[in-house]
mmCIF file with all atom_site columns, C-alpha atoms in Angstrom:
data_model
loop_
_atom_site.group_PDB
_atom_site.id
_atom_site.type_symbol
_atom_site.label_atom_id
_atom_site.label_alt_id
_atom_site.label_comp_id
_atom_site.label_asym_id
_atom_site.label_entity_id
_atom_site.label_seq_id
_atom_site.pdbx_PDB_ins_code
_atom_site.Cartn_x
_atom_site.Cartn_y
_atom_site.Cartn_z
_atom_site.occupancy
_atom_site.B_iso_or_equiv
_atom_site.pdbx_formal_charge
_atom_site.auth_seq_id
_atom_site.auth_comp_id
_atom_site.auth_asym_id
_atom_site.auth_atom_id
_atom_site.pdbx_PDB_model_num
ATOM 1   C CA . MET D 1 1   ? 0.020  -0.046 0.040   1.00 53.00 ? 199 MET D CA 1
ATOM 2   C CA . MET D 1 2   ? 1.474  3.380  -1.001  1.00 59.00 ? 200 MET D CA 1
ATOM 3   C CA . ALA D 1 3   ? 1.427  6.304  1.179   1.00 65.00 ? 201 ALA D CA 1
ATOM 4   C CA . GLN D 1 4   ? -0.331 9.258  -0.015  1.00 75.00 ? 202 GLN D CA 1
ATOM 5   C CA . ARG D 1 5   ? 1.704  12.233 -0.947  1.00 82.00 ? 203 ARG D CA 1
ATOM 6   C CA . ARG D 1 6   ? 0.839  15.473 0.799   1.00 87.00 ? 204 ARG D CA 1
ATOM 7   C CA . MET D 1 7   ? 0.006  18.329 -1.613  1.00 85.00 ? 205 MET D CA 1
ATOM 8   C CA . THR D 1 8   ? 1.236  21.787 -1.201  1.00 87.00 ? 206 THR D CA 1
ATOM 9   C CA . LYS D 1 9   ? -1.328 24.764 -1.117  1.00 84.00 ? 207 LYS D CA 1
ATOM 10  C CA . ALA D 1 10  ? -0.315 25.711 -4.716  1.00 79.00 ? 208 ALA D CA 1
ATOM 11  C CA . GLN D 1 11  ? -0.909 22.154 -5.769  1.00 81.00 ? 209 GLN D CA 1
ATOM 12  C CA . ARG D 1 12  ? -4.432 22.111 -4.033  1.00 85.00 ? 210 ARG D CA 1
ATOM 13  C CA . GLU D 1 13  ? -5.379 25.389 -5.665  1.00 83.00 ? 211 GLU D CA 1
ATOM 14  C CA . TRP D 1 14  ? -4.273 24.534 -9.306  1.00 81.00 ? 212 TRP D CA 1
ATOM 15  C CA . ARG D 1 15  ? -6.841 24.165 -11.744 1.00 83.00 ? 213 ARG D CA 1
ATOM 16  C CA . PRO D 1 16  ? -6.279 23.196 -15.553 1.00 84.00 ? 214 PRO D CA 1
ATOM 17  C CA . GLY D 1 17  ? -5.568 26.247 -17.727 1.00 78.00 ? 215 GLY D CA 1
ATOM 18  C CA . MET D 1 18  ? -4.268 28.332 -14.726 1.00 79.00 ? 216 MET D CA 1
ATOM 19  C CA . PRO D 1 19  ? -1.074 30.351 -15.889 1.00 78.00 ? 217 PRO D CA 1
ATOM 20  C CA . LYS D 1 20  ? 1.952  29.372 -13.868 1.00 79.00 ? 218 LYS D CA 1
ATOM 21  C CA . PRO D 1 21  ? 3.080  32.374 -11.656 1.00 80.00 ? 219 PRO D CA 1
ATOM 22  C CA . ARG D 1 22  ? 6.318  34.065 -12.670 1.00 85.00 ? 220 ARG D CA 1
ATOM 23  C CA . ARG D 1 23  ? 9.185  33.458 -10.240 1.00 89.00 ? 221 ARG D CA 1
ATOM 24  C CA . SER D 1 24  ? 11.059 36.435 -8.851  1.00 93.00 ? 222 SER D CA 1
ATOM 25  C CA . THR D 1 25  ? 14.361 36.999 -10.566 1.00 95.00 ? 223 THR D CA 1
ATOM 26  C CA . LYS D 1 26  ? 15.570 38.893 -7.477  1.00 96.00 ? 224 LYS D CA 1
ATOM 27  C CA . VAL D 1 27  ? 14.924 35.956 -5.321  1.00 96.00 ? 225 VAL D CA 1
ATOM 28  C CA . MET D 1 28  ? 16.628 33.511 -7.905  1.00 96.00 ? 226 MET D CA 1
ATOM 29  C CA . PHE D 1 29  ? 19.725 35.688 -8.152  1.00 97.00 ? 227 PHE D CA 1
ATOM 30  C CA . ALA D 1 30  ? 19.951 36.301 -4.306  1.00 97.00 ? 228 ALA D CA 1
ATOM 31  C CA . SER D 1 31  ? 19.577 32.533 -3.620  1.00 97.00 ? 229 SER D CA 1
ATOM 32  C CA . THR D 1 32  ? 22.329 31.913 -6.066  1.00 97.00 ? 230 THR D CA 1
ATOM 33  C CA . VAL D 1 33  ? 24.723 34.226 -4.306  1.00 97.00 ? 231 VAL D CA 1
ATOM 34  C CA . LEU D 1 34  ? 23.855 32.878 -0.822  1.00 97.00 ? 232 LEU D CA 1
ATOM 35  C CA . GLY D 1 35  ? 24.247 29.262 -2.025  1.00 97.00 ? 233 GLY D CA 1
ATOM 36  C CA . LEU D 1 36  ? 27.686 29.969 -3.407  1.00 97.00 ? 234 LEU D CA 1
ATOM 37  C CA . GLU D 1 37  ? 28.728 31.849 -0.233  1.00 97.00 ? 235 GLU D CA 1
ATOM 38  C CA . GLY D 1 38  ? 27.488 28.663 1.620   1.00 97.00 ? 236 GLY D CA 1
ATOM 39  C CA . PHE D 1 39  ? 30.189 26.590 -0.259  1.00 97.00 ? 237 PHE D CA 1
ATOM 40  C CA . VAL D 1 40  ? 32.837 29.369 0.150   1.00 96.00 ? 238 VAL D CA 1
ATOM 41  C CA . ALA D 1 41  ? 32.208 29.357 3.921   1.00 97.00 ? 239 ALA D CA 1
ATOM 42  C CA . PHE D 1 42  ? 32.561 25.595 4.002   1.00 97.00 ? 240 PHE D CA 1
ATOM 43  C CA . PHE D 1 43  ? 35.903 25.671 2.165   1.00 96.00 ? 241 PHE D CA 1
ATOM 44  C CA . ALA D 1 44  ? 37.131 28.569 4.250   1.00 95.00 ? 242 ALA D CA 1
ATOM 45  C CA . THR D 1 45  ? 36.174 26.468 7.285   1.00 96.00 ? 243 THR D CA 1
ATOM 46  C CA . LEU D 1 46  ? 38.417 23.711 6.056   1.00 96.00 ? 244 LEU D CA 1
ATOM 47  C CA . ALA D 1 47  ? 41.238 26.217 5.208   1.00 95.00 ? 245 ALA D CA 1
ATOM 48  C CA . VAL D 1 48  ? 41.122 27.756 8.828   1.00 95.00 ? 246 VAL D CA 1
ATOM 49  C CA . PHE D 1 49  ? 40.979 24.261 10.255  1.00 95.00 ? 247 PHE D CA 1
ATOM 50  C CA . GLY D 1 50  ? 44.036 23.326 8.472   1.00 94.00 ? 248 GLY D CA 1
ATOM 51  C CA . LEU D 1 51  ? 45.999 26.598 9.021   1.00 92.00 ? 249 LEU D CA 1
ATOM 52  C CA . ARG D 1 52  ? 44.888 27.516 12.540  1.00 91.00 ? 250 ARG D CA 1
ATOM 53  C CA . SER D 1 53  ? 43.836 24.332 14.333  1.00 87.00 ? 251 SER D CA 1
ATOM 54  C CA . ARG D 1 54  ? 46.747 24.789 16.808  1.00 90.00 ? 252 ARG D CA 1
ATOM 55  C CA . GLU D 1 55  ? 45.740 28.403 17.686  1.00 91.00 ? 253 GLU D CA 1
ATOM 56  C CA . ILE D 1 56  ? 41.962 27.977 17.693  1.00 91.00 ? 254 ILE D CA 1
ATOM 57  C CA . ALA D 1 57  ? 40.111 24.940 19.102  1.00 93.00 ? 255 ALA D CA 1
ATOM 58  C CA . PRO D 1 58  ? 39.448 22.538 16.123  1.00 93.00 ? 256 PRO D CA 1
ATOM 59  C CA . ALA D 1 59  ? 35.976 21.732 17.302  1.00 94.00 ? 257 ALA D CA 1
ATOM 60  C CA . ALA D 1 60  ? 35.171 25.608 17.581  1.00 94.00 ? 258 ALA D CA 1
ATOM 61  C CA . ILE D 1 61  ? 36.411 26.026 13.978  1.00 95.00 ? 259 ILE D CA 1
ATOM 62  C CA . LEU D 1 62  ? 34.319 23.210 12.467  1.00 95.00 ? 260 LEU D CA 1
ATOM 63  C CA . ILE D 1 63  ? 31.185 24.121 14.497  1.00 96.00 ? 261 ILE D CA 1
ATOM 64  C CA . ALA D 1 64  ? 31.288 27.937 13.666  1.00 96.00 ? 262 ALA D CA 1
ATOM 65  C CA . GLY D 1 65  ? 32.229 27.364 9.975   1.00 96.00 ? 263 GLY D CA 1
ATOM 66  C CA . ILE D 1 66  ? 29.685 24.470 9.322   1.00 97.00 ? 264 ILE D CA 1
ATOM 67  C CA . THR D 1 67  ? 26.946 26.665 11.108  1.00 97.00 ? 265 THR D CA 1
ATOM 68  C CA . LEU D 1 68  ? 27.713 29.557 8.991   1.00 97.00 ? 266 LEU D CA 1
ATOM 69  C CA . SER D 1 69  ? 27.574 27.390 5.780   1.00 97.00 ? 267 SER D CA 1
ATOM 70  C CA . VAL D 1 70  ? 24.136 25.988 6.827   1.00 97.00 ? 268 VAL D CA 1
ATOM 71  C CA . VAL D 1 71  ? 22.807 29.415 7.710   1.00 97.00 ? 269 VAL D CA 1
ATOM 72  C CA . LEU D 1 72  ? 23.907 30.834 4.489   1.00 97.00 ? 270 LEU D CA 1
ATOM 73  C CA . ILE D 1 73  ? 22.132 28.114 2.510   1.00 97.00 ? 271 ILE D CA 1
ATOM 74  C CA . ALA D 1 74  ? 19.071 28.044 4.824   1.00 97.00 ? 272 ALA D CA 1
ATOM 75  C CA . ALA D 1 75  ? 18.676 31.883 4.320   1.00 97.00 ? 273 ALA D CA 1
ATOM 76  C CA . CYS D 1 76  ? 17.584 31.206 0.645   1.00 96.00 ? 274 CYS D CA 1
ATOM 77  C CA . ALA D 1 77  ? 14.219 29.942 2.102   1.00 95.00 ? 275 ALA D CA 1
ATOM 78  C CA . PHE D 1 78  ? 13.574 33.362 3.756   1.00 96.00 ? 276 PHE D CA 1
ATOM 79  C CA . LEU D 1 79  ? 14.076 35.463 0.631   1.00 95.00 ? 277 LEU D CA 1
ATOM 80  C CA . THR D 1 80  ? 10.370 35.512 -0.048  1.00 92.00 ? 278 THR D CA 1
ATOM 81  C CA . LYS D 1 81  ? 9.889  37.436 3.184   1.00 92.00 ? 279 LYS D CA 1
ATOM 82  C CA . LYS D 1 82  ? 10.680 41.127 3.418   1.00 88.00 ? 280 LYS D CA 1
ATOM 83  C CA . TRP D 1 83  ? 13.259 40.726 6.242   1.00 94.00 ? 281 TRP D CA 1
ATOM 84  C CA . GLY D 1 84  ? 14.996 37.868 4.211   1.00 95.00 ? 282 GLY D CA 1
ATOM 85  C CA . PHE D 1 85  ? 17.044 40.381 2.246   1.00 96.00 ? 283 PHE D CA 1
ATOM 86  C CA . TRP D 1 86  ? 18.089 42.082 5.519   1.00 96.00 ? 284 TRP D CA 1
ATOM 87  C CA . LEU D 1 87  ? 19.278 38.706 6.812   1.00 97.00 ? 285 LEU D CA 1
ATOM 88  C CA . GLY D 1 88  ? 21.247 38.381 3.658   1.00 96.00 ? 286 GLY D CA 1
ATOM 89  C CA . TRP D 1 89  ? 22.991 41.782 4.421   1.00 97.00 ? 287 TRP D CA 1
ATOM 90  C CA . ILE D 1 90  ? 23.873 40.646 7.929   1.00 97.00 ? 288 ILE D CA 1
ATOM 91  C CA . LEU D 1 91  ? 25.263 37.525 6.535   1.00 97.00 ? 289 LEU D CA 1
ATOM 92  C CA . GLN D 1 92  ? 27.415 39.504 4.147   1.00 97.00 ? 290 GLN D CA 1
ATOM 93  C CA . LEU D 1 93  ? 28.871 41.357 7.151   1.00 97.00 ? 291 LEU D CA 1
ATOM 94  C CA . VAL D 1 94  ? 29.444 38.110 8.938   1.00 97.00 ? 292 VAL D CA 1
ATOM 95  C CA . LEU D 1 95  ? 31.330 36.728 5.950   1.00 96.00 ? 293 LEU D CA 1
ATOM 96  C CA . ILE D 1 96  ? 33.494 39.761 5.776   1.00 97.00 ? 294 ILE D CA 1
ATOM 97  C CA . ALA D 1 97  ? 34.094 39.575 9.475   1.00 96.00 ? 295 ALA D CA 1
ATOM 98  C CA . VAL D 1 98  ? 35.560 36.014 8.975   1.00 95.00 ? 296 VAL D CA 1
ATOM 99  C CA . GLY D 1 99  ? 38.451 37.976 7.756   1.00 95.00 ? 297 GLY D CA 1
ATOM 100 C CA . PHE D 1 100 ? 39.625 38.384 11.248  1.00 95.00 ? 298 PHE D CA 1
ATOM 101 C CA . VAL D 1 101 ? 40.275 34.630 11.321  1.00 93.00 ? 299 VAL D CA 1
ATOM 102 C CA . GLU D 1 102 ? 41.320 34.191 7.822   1.00 93.00 ? 300 GLU D CA 1
ATOM 103 C CA . PRO D 1 103 ? 42.682 37.426 6.240   1.00 95.00 ? 301 PRO D CA 1
ATOM 104 C CA . MET D 1 104 ? 41.847 36.341 2.671   1.00 95.00 ? 302 MET D CA 1
ATOM 105 C CA . MET D 1 105 ? 38.138 36.685 3.518   1.00 95.00 ? 303 MET D CA 1
ATOM 106 C CA . PHE D 1 106 ? 38.629 40.503 3.597   1.00 97.00 ? 304 PHE D CA 1
ATOM 107 C CA . VAL D 1 107 ? 39.059 40.095 -0.113  1.00 97.00 ? 305 VAL D CA 1
ATOM 108 C CA . ILE D 1 108 ? 36.439 37.342 -0.752  1.00 97.00 ? 306 ILE D CA 1
ATOM 109 C CA . GLY D 1 109 ? 33.815 38.860 1.539   1.00 96.00 ? 307 GLY D CA 1
ATOM 110 C CA . PRO D 1 110 ? 33.588 42.284 -0.001  1.00 98.00 ? 308 PRO D CA 1
ATOM 111 C CA . LEU D 1 111 ? 33.453 40.670 -3.535  1.00 98.00 ? 309 LEU D CA 1
ATOM 112 C CA . PHE D 1 112 ? 30.478 38.589 -2.418  1.00 97.00 ? 310 PHE D CA 1
ATOM 113 C CA . ALA D 1 113 ? 28.793 41.631 -0.863  1.00 97.00 ? 311 ALA D CA 1
ATOM 114 C CA . ILE D 1 114 ? 29.134 43.370 -4.301  1.00 98.00 ? 312 ILE D CA 1
ATOM 115 C CA . SER D 1 115 ? 27.567 40.392 -5.805  1.00 97.00 ? 313 SER D CA 1
ATOM 116 C CA . TRP D 1 116 ? 24.768 40.437 -3.273  1.00 97.00 ? 314 TRP D CA 1
ATOM 117 C CA . TRP D 1 117 ? 24.155 44.080 -4.002  1.00 98.00 ? 315 TRP D CA 1
ATOM 118 C CA . TYR D 1 118 ? 24.130 43.465 -7.681  1.00 98.00 ? 316 TYR D CA 1
ATOM 119 C CA . ALA D 1 119 ? 21.819 40.493 -7.505  1.00 97.00 ? 317 ALA D CA 1
ATOM 120 C CA . LEU D 1 120 ? 19.362 42.572 -5.559  1.00 97.00 ? 318 LEU D CA 1
ATOM 121 C CA . ARG D 1 121 ? 19.539 45.583 -7.904  1.00 98.00 ? 319 ARG D CA 1
ATOM 122 C CA . ALA D 1 122 ? 19.470 43.617 -11.230 1.00 97.00 ? 320 ALA D CA 1
ATOM 123 C CA . GLY D 1 123 ? 16.829 41.296 -9.990  1.00 96.00 ? 321 GLY D CA 1
ATOM 124 C CA . SER D 1 124 ? 14.548 44.128 -8.952  1.00 96.00 ? 322 SER D CA 1
ATOM 125 C CA . ARG D 1 125 ? 14.973 45.876 -12.134 1.00 97.00 ? 323 ARG D CA 1
ATOM 126 C CA . ILE D 1 126 ? 14.074 42.677 -14.213 1.00 96.00 ? 324 ILE D CA 1
ATOM 127 C CA . ASP D 1 127 ? 11.150 41.959 -11.883 1.00 95.00 ? 325 ASP D CA 1
ATOM 128 C CA . ARG D 1 128 ? 9.837  45.437 -12.483 1.00 96.00 ? 326 ARG D CA 1
ATOM 129 C CA . GLU D 1 129 ? 10.284 45.057 -16.292 1.00 96.00 ? 327 GLU D CA 1
ATOM 130 C CA . ASN D 1 130 ? 8.461  41.652 -16.131 1.00 94.00 ? 328 ASN D CA 1
ATOM 131 C CA . ARG D 1 131 ? 5.612  43.130 -14.158 1.00 93.00 ? 329 ARG D CA 1
ATOM 132 C CA . GLU D 1 132 ? 5.236  46.027 -16.907 1.00 94.00 ? 330 GLU D CA 1
ATOM 133 C CA . ARG D 1 133 ? 5.419  43.458 -19.729 1.00 93.00 ? 331 ARG D CA 1
ATOM 134 C CA . ASP D 1 134 ? 2.881  41.318 -18.366 1.00 89.00 ? 332 ASP D CA 1
ATOM 135 C CA . ALA D 1 135 ? 0.527  44.194 -17.590 1.00 91.00 ? 333 ALA D CA 1
ATOM 136 C CA . GLU D 1 136 ? 0.990  45.416 -21.219 1.00 93.00 ? 334 GLU D CA 1
ATOM 137 C CA . GLN D 1 137 ? 0.498  41.859 -22.554 1.00 88.00 ? 335 GLN D CA 1
ATOM 138 C CA . ALA D 1 138 ? -2.765 41.470 -20.495 1.00 86.00 ? 336 ALA D CA 1
ATOM 139 C CA . ALA D 1 139 ? -4.177 44.813 -21.601 1.00 91.00 ? 337 ALA D CA 1
ATOM 140 C CA . TRP D 1 140 ? -3.339 43.812 -25.262 1.00 90.00 ? 338 TRP D CA 1
ATOM 141 C CA . GLU D 1 141 ? -5.182 40.493 -24.846 1.00 86.00 ? 339 GLU D CA 1
ATOM 142 C CA . GLU D 1 142 ? -8.080 42.203 -23.237 1.00 88.00 ? 340 GLU D CA 1
ATOM 143 C CA . SER D 1 143 ? -8.430 44.719 -25.996 1.00 90.00 ? 341 SER D CA 1
ATOM 144 C CA . HIS D 1 144 ? -7.848 42.064 -28.704 1.00 86.00 ? 342 HIS D CA 1
ATOM 145 C CA . PRO D 1 145 ? -9.679 38.984 -27.467 1.00 83.00 ? 343 PRO D CA 1
ATOM 146 C CA . ASP D 1 146 ? -9.970 37.477 -31.150 1.00 82.00 ? 344 ASP D CA 1
ATOM 147 C CA . GLN D 1 147 ? -6.241 37.648 -31.660 1.00 75.00 ? 345 GLN D CA 1
ATOM 148 C CA . ALA D 1 148 ? -4.959 36.260 -28.420 1.00 61.00 ? 346 ALA D CA 1
ATOM 149 C CA . GLY D 1 149 ? -3.072 33.155 -28.578 1.00 58.00 ? 347 GLY D CA 1
ATOM 150 C CA . PRO D 1 150 ? -4.430 29.698 -27.606 1.00 57.00 ? 348 PRO D CA 1
ATOM 151 C CA . ALA D 1 151 ? -5.342 29.245 -24.050 1.00 56.00 ? 349 ALA D CA 1
ATOM 152 C CA . ALA D 1 152 ? -3.120 27.499 -21.752 1.00 51.00 ? 350 ALA D CA 1
ATOM 153 C CA . GLY D 1 153 ? -3.357 23.648 -22.383 1.00 50.00 ? 351 GLY D CA 1
ATOM 154 C CA . GLU D 1 154 ? -5.034 24.006 -25.837 1.00 54.00 ? 352 GLU D CA 1
ATOM 155 C CA . PRO D 1 155 ? -3.054 22.526 -28.724 1.00 55.00 ? 353 PRO D CA 1
ATOM 156 C CA . VAL D 1 156 ? -1.361 25.055 -31.107 1.00 50.00 ? 354 VAL D CA 1
#
């Protein structure tokens, strides 16, 4: 006997012919930056562990570094909330502050902070342009009902 799979809210509310909502480019760009930072934090943890394990407790290095990596990757889940982007900015500062333990992070951290800023800026611009384009398309389809393309799910 197979266990029944639980459906998400979006799956329960879906009906045939419904258009798929457009995903936010800003969220996708920001998630990419945070995900890459998670990997960088993990590899920085390994570097600090190898270079400084006699100066700093090895367990503390591993716990702090792996925790930072997990938090960076987990923060992607909160980017749909308003405060999620502020969490990202705080994590940028934390990544730069790792430079006090491994000085190379004073170079890598600001480069990722610039990437974060650009992801938010470019993603917001693209999302705004997509909303404008979607509104213009909807207005055109409303004013030209006979010329609109086939409805979703209909053969072309």
